[in-house]
XYZ file of C-alpha atoms in Angstrom:
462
model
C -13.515 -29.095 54.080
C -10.050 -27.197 54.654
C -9.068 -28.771 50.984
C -12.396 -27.316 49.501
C -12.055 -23.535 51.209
C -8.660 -23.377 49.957
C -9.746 -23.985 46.441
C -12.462 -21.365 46.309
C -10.665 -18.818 47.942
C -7.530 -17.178 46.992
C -6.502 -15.273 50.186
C -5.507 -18.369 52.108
C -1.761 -20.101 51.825
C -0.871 -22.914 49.492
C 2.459 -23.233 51.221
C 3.904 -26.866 52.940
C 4.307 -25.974 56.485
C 6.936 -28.034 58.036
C 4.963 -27.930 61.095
C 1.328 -28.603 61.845
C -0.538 -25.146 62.147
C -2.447 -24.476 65.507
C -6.090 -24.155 65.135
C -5.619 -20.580 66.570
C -3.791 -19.413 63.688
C -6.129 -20.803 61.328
C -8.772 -18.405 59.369
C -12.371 -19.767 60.718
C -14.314 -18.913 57.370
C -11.082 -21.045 55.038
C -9.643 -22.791 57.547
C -6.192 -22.211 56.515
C -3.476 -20.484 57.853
C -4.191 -16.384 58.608
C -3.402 -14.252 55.764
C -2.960 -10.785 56.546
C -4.730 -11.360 60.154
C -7.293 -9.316 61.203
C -9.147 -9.379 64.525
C -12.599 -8.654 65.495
C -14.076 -6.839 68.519
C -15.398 -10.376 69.547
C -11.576 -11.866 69.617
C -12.189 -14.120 66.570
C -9.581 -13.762 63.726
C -9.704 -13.961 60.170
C -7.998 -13.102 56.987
C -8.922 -9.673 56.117
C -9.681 -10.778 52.211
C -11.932 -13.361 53.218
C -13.766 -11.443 56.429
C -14.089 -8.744 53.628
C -15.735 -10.744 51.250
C -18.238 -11.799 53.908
C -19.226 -8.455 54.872
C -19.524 -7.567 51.179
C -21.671 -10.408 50.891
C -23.753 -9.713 53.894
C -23.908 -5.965 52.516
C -25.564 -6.666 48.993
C -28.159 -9.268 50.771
C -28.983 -6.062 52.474
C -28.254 -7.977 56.073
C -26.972 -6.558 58.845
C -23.118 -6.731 59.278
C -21.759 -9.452 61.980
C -18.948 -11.405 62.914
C -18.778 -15.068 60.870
C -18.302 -16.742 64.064
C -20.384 -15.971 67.157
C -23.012 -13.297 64.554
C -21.891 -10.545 66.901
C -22.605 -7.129 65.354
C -19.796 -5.573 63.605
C -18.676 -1.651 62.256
C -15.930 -2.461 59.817
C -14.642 0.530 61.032
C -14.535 0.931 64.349
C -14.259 -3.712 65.337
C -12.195 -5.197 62.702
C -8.482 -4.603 63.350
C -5.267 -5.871 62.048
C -2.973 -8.318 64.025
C 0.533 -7.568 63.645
C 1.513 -10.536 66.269
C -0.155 -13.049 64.787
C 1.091 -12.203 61.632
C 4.734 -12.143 62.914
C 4.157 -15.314 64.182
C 2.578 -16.956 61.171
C 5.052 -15.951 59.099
C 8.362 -17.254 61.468
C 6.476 -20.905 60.415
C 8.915 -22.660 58.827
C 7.734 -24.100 55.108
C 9.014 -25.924 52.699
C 9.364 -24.787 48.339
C 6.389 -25.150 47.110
C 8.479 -25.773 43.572
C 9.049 -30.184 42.880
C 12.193 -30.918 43.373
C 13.656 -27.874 45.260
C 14.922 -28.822 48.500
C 14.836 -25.047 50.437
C 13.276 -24.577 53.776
C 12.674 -21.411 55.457
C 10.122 -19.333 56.913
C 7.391 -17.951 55.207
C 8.767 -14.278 55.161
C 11.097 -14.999 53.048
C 9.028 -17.143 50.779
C 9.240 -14.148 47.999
C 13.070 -13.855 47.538
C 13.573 -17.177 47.385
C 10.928 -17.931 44.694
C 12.773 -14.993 42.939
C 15.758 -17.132 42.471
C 14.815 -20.432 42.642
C 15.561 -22.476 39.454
C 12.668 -25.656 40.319
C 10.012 -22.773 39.786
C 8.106 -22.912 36.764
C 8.309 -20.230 34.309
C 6.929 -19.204 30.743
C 9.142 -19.845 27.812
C 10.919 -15.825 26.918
C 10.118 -16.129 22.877
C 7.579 -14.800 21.205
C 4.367 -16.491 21.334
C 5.613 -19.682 22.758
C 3.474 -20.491 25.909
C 5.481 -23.545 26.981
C 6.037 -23.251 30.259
C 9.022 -25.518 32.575
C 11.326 -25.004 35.410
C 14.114 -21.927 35.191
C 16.757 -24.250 35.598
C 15.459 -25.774 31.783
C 14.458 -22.068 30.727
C 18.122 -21.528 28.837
C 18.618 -24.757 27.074
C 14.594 -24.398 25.916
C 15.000 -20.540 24.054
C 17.992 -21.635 22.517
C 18.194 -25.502 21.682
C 14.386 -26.428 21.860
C 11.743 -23.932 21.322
C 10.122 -24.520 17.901
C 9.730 -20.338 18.153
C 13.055 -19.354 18.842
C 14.272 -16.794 15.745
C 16.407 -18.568 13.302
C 18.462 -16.595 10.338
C 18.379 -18.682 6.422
C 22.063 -19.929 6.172
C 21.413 -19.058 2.599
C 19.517 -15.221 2.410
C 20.113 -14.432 6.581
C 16.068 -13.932 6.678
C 15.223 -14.403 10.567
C 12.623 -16.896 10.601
C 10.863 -18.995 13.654
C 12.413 -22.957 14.124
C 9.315 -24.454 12.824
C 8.874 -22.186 9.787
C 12.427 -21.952 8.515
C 11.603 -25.617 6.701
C 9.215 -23.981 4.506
C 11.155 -20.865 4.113
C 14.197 -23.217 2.250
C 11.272 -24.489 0.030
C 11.282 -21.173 -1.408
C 13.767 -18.855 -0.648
C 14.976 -17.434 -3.601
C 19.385 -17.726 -2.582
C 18.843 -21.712 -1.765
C 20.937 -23.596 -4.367
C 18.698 -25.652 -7.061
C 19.739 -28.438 -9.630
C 19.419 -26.697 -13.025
C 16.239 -27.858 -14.314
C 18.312 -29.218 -17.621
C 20.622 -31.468 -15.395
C 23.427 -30.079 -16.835
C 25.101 -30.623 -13.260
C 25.332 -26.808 -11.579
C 23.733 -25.407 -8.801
C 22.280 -22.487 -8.885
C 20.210 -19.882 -6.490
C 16.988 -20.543 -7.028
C 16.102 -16.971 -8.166
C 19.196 -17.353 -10.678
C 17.307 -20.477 -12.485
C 15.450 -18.060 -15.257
C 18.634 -16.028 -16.314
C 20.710 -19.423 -16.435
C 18.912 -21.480 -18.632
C 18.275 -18.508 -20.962
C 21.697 -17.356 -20.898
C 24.656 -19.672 -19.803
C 23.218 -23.418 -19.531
C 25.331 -25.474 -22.173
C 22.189 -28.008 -22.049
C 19.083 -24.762 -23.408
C 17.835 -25.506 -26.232
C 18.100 -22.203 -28.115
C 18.065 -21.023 -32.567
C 20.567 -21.188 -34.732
C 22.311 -17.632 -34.345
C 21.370 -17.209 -38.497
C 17.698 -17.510 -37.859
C 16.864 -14.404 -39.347
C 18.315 -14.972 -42.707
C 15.918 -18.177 -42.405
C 17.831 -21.043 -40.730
C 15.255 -22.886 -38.458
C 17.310 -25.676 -36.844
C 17.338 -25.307 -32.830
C 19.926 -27.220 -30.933
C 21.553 -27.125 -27.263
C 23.397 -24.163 -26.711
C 27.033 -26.203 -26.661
C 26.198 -27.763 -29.854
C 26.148 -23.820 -31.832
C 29.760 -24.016 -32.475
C 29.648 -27.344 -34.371
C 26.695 -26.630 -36.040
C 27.744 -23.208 -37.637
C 31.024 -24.580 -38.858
C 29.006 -27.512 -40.490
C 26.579 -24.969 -41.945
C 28.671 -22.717 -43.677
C 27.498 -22.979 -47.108
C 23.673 -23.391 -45.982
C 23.983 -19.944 -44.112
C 25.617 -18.326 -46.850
C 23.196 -19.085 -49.421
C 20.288 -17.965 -46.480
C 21.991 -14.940 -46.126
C 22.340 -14.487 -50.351
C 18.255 -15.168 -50.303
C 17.749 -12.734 -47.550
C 20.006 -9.778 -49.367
C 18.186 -10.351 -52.720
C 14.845 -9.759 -51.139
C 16.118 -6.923 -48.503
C 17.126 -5.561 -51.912
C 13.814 -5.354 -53.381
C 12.033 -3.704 -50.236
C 14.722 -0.993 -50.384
C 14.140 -0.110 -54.107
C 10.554 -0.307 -53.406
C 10.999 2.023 -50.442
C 13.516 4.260 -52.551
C 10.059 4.841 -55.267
C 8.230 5.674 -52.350
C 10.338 7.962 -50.679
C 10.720 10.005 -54.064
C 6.765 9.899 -54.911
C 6.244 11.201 -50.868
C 9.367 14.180 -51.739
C 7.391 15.122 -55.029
C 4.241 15.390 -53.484
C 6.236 17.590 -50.437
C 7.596 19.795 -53.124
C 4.039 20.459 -54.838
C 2.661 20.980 -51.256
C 5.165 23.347 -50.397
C 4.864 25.131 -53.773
C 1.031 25.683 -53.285
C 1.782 26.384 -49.939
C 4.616 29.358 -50.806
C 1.475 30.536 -53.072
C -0.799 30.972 -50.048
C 1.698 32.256 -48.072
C 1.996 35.514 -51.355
C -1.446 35.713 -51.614
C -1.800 36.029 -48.069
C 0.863 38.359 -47.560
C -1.202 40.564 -50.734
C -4.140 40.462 -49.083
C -2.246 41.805 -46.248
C -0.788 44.560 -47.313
C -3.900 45.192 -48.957
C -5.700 45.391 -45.611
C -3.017 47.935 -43.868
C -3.231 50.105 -46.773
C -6.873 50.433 -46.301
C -6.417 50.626 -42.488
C -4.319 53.628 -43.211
C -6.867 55.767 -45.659
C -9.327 55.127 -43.102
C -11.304 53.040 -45.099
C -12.025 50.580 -41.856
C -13.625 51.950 -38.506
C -11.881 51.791 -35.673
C -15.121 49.038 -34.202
C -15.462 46.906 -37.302
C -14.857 43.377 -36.682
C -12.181 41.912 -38.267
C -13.589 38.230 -39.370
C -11.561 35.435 -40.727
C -12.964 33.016 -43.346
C -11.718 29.466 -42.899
C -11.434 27.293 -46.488
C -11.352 24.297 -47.401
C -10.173 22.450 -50.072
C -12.410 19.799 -50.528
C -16.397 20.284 -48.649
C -15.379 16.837 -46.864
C -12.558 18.216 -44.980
C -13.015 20.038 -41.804
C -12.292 23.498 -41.317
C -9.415 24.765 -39.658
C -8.730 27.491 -37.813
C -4.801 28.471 -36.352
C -4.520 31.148 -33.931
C -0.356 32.478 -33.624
C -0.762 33.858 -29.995
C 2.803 35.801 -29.680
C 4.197 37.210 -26.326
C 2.620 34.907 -24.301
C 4.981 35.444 -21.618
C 3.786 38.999 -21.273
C 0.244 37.685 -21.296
C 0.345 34.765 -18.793
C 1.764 37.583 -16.365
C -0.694 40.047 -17.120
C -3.200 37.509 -16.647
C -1.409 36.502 -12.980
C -1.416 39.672 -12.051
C -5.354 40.116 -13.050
C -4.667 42.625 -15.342
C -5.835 41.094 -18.179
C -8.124 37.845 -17.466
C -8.312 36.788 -20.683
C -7.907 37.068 -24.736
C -10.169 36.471 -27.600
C -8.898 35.529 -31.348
C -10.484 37.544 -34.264
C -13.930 36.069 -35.006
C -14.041 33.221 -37.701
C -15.992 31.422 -40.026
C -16.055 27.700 -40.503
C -16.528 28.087 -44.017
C -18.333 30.311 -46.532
C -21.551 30.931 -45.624
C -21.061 28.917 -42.795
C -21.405 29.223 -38.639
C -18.883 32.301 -37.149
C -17.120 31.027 -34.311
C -14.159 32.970 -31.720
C -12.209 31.258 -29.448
C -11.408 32.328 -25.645
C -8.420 31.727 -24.048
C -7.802 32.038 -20.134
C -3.655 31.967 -19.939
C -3.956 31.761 -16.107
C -7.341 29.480 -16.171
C -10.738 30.103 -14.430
C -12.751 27.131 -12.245
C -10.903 24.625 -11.577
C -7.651 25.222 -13.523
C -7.323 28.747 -12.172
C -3.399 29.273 -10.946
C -2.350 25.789 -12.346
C -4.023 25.266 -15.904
C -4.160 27.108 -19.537
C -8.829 27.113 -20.110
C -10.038 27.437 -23.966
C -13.221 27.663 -24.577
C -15.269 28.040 -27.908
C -17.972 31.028 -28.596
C -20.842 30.692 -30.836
C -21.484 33.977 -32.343
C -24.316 35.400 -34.143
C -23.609 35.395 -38.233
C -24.724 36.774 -41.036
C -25.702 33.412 -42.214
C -27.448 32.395 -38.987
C -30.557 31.857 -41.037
C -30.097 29.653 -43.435
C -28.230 27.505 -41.362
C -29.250 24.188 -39.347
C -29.605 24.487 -35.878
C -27.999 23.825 -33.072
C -24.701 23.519 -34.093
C -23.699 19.621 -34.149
C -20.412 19.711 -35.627
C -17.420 18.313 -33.916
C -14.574 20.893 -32.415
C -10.863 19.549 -32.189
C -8.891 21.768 -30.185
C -4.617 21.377 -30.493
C -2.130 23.058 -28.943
C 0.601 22.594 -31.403
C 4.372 20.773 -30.181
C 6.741 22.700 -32.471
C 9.504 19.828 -32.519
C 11.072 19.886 -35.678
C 10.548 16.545 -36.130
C 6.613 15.841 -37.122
C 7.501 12.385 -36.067
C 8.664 13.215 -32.657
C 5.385 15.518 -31.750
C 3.032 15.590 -28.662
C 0.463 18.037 -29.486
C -2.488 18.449 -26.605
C -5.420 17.608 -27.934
C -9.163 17.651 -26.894
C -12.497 17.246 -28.330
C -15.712 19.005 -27.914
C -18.748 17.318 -28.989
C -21.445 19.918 -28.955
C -24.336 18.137 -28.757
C -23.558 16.968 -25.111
C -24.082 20.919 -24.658
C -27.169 22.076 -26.972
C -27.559 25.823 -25.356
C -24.569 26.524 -25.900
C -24.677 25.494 -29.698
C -28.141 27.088 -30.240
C -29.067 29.758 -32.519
C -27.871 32.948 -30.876
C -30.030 35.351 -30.041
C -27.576 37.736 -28.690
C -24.059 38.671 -30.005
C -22.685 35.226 -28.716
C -23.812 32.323 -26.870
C -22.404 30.763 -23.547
C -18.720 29.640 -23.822
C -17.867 26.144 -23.627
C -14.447 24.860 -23.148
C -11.975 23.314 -20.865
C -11.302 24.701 -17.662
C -8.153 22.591 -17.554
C -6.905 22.200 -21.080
C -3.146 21.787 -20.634
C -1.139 22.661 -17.141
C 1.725 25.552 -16.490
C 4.248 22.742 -15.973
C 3.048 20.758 -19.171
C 2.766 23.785 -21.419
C 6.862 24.307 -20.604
C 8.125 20.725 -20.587
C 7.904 20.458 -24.450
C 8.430 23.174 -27.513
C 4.447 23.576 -26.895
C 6.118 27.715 -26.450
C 8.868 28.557 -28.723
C 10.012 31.595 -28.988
C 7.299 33.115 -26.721
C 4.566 32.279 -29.601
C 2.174 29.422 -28.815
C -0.345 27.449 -32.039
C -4.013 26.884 -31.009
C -5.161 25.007 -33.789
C -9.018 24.279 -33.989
C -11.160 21.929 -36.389
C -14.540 21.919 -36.879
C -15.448 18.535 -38.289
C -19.293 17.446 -39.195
């Protein structure tokens, strides 16, 4: 009975009294000795966790509060009181460790400080995640000799790894030493394998140093010596082969170089003829400007040419001072500027394109915007509509070196945007562009702006 009370409840003492305890200082609900001693107006005593649980019990059955032993009534408040003597008493009984294998005997008061020390008491292993648990006399020799947890460092890398997992940490570490794979008797760290067989191991099989003037034989890499002083002749007459025909691309190359610097010359010939007529034309233009043969509001219209009616037009805009302009446009003087109206060919579509130098949408403060304007022509008419031909826009790199050029490029494909590419039926349609065609810090980390003058190049394909 005493043996089952002291099981379910926790309040009682699981000490080994030297002595035999007097009924009278033994709880009468768990019948061991008084914990914490209380006494009731009746005279019966009890341990004050296990009266309390009864009168919580008899509380939530909604019963009326009385003592366990003779059912006297009870007010918790006023007829339940401690009992400092008996307590004083119980604990002057002398016990013995409750630990195997400890010898101590005391009395019960000083139960605590003894346990504190006491090396037959059982405690949990101090590593992480080891739940072993043994007496504190074993606890040092355990977290330092025994414990499969206890942190380990790699002998080879100085990783910190747990006892039981360092075995499969060697497997792979990458600083372990390895047999080279060719048995050609090092050791090596195992992360070292790749760049010794490729590089130093006698035993590689690797080509014959002359396998680009043709010689195909592959041998170990100790054997190379031997093998080029026996090959002398063979390598010679590889290397004789290999001249002749390296011979015959370069004159090849030489024809081609001189038909491409022929064809250069004419283009720059033609091109130095533009560049006079243009420069005519010109002149031609400011002298009429002058007599005031040109209004002040007449539109100045470029025709874009083609050579050949399967090209695509082309259309360069030299925007100069663009410093000046990216800080009026900053400072919202000046928003935006427009190039002089063009056509894409003779009686063809008239076009302008919009620039933004300090962008608008989502580029604004961070982005260069272009955008495209369909304008109404004076061919509008006989013209197919909406306008489905392709627009190329390029910001031109001026490296000196074609071959060394980034230009920005994107493409507008008008028929993703047919409103915009309709007929107009006012002077120009909606705009349609890029809101973020290039950024501030792109446009400056090339020759995109040299000497303050930026290219916008735009084709108009079919």
């Amino acid at each position: 009975m005493a043996e089952a009370a002291k099981n379910q409840l926790p309040s009682g003492y699981d000490e080994d009294f030297v002595n035999v305890v007097e009924e009278d200082f033994q709880c009468s609900i768990c019948h061991l000795p008084l914990k914490e001693p209380v006494q009731t107006r009746c005279g019966h005593r009890f341990c004050k966790e296990c009266l309390e649980e009864h009168l919580i019990r008899q509380g939530v059955q909604d019963q009326p509060l009385t003592c366990p032993a003779d059912r006297e009534g009870l007010d918790r408040d006023r007829d339940v009181f401690p009992d400092k003597a008996t307590e004083r008493k119980i604990l002057s009984f002398a016990i013995k460790c409750p630990n195997e294998g400890c010898d101590w005997n005391g009395e019960l008061r000083n139960k605590k400080e003894h346990l504190v020390s006491c090396v037959f008491k059982l405690v949990f292993c101090t590593n992480e995640n080891c739940h072993v648990r043994m007496q504190r006399k074993d606890l040092e020799e355990h977290v330092t000799m025994i414990c499969q947890w206890r942190i380990l460092e790699c002998d080879h890398c100085n990783e910190p790894h747990p006892e039981y997992k360092m075995q499969d940490h060697i497997v792979q570490c990458s600083k372990f030493p390895v047999a080279c794979p060719n048995i050609c008797g090092r050791s090596i760290p195992r992360e070292m394998i790749p760049n010794h067989t490729e590089s130093d191991c006698p035993l590689t099989i690797i080509s014959c140093p002359y396998v680009k003037t043709g010689c195909e034989i592959k041998l170990q890499r100790k054997q190379v010596e031997s093998h080029l002083q026996s090959a002398t002749s063979l390598h010679l007459e590889l290397a004789c082969v290999k001249f002749e025909s390296t011979e015959v691309r370069l004159t090849s190359t030489e024809a081609k170089l001189y038909e491409t610097q022929v064809k250069l010359y004419n283009t720059e010939k033609t091109t130095r003829k533009l560049l006079k007529k243009l420069d005519i034309l010109q002149r031609q233009f400011e002298n009429k400007l002058g007599e005031g043969q040109l209004n002040a509001s007449e539109e100045k219209v470029v025709m874009v040419k083609t050579e050949r009616a399967d090209c695509p037009s082309e259309f360069v805009w030299n925007i100069t001072d663009f410093s000046e302009i990216l800080r009026q446009a900053k400072a919202e003087e000046k928003e935006m500027i427009e190039s002089v109206p063009f056509y894409t060919d003779r009686h063809c579509y008239k076009l302008q394109v919009r620039v933004y130098p300090n962008g608008i949408t989502f580029g604004k403060h961070t982005h260069l915007s272009v955008y495209i304007i369909v304008m109404k022509g004076e061919y509008d008419a006989i013209l197919p509509w909406p306008f489905k031909k392709k627009i190329k826009f390029t910001i031109i790199d001026q490296q000196e070196d074609l071959t060394e050029r980034q230009n920005a490029v994107k493409r507008l494909f008008p028929g993703n945007h047919p409103r915009c590419f309709a007929r107009p039926i006012n002077e120009n349609n909606k705009t349609r562009g890029f809101a973020q065609f290039i950024s501030h810090d792109k446009l400056h980390s090339r020759r995109y702006l040299l000497d303050d003058t930026l290219f916008l190049q735009v084709k108009v394909g079919p």
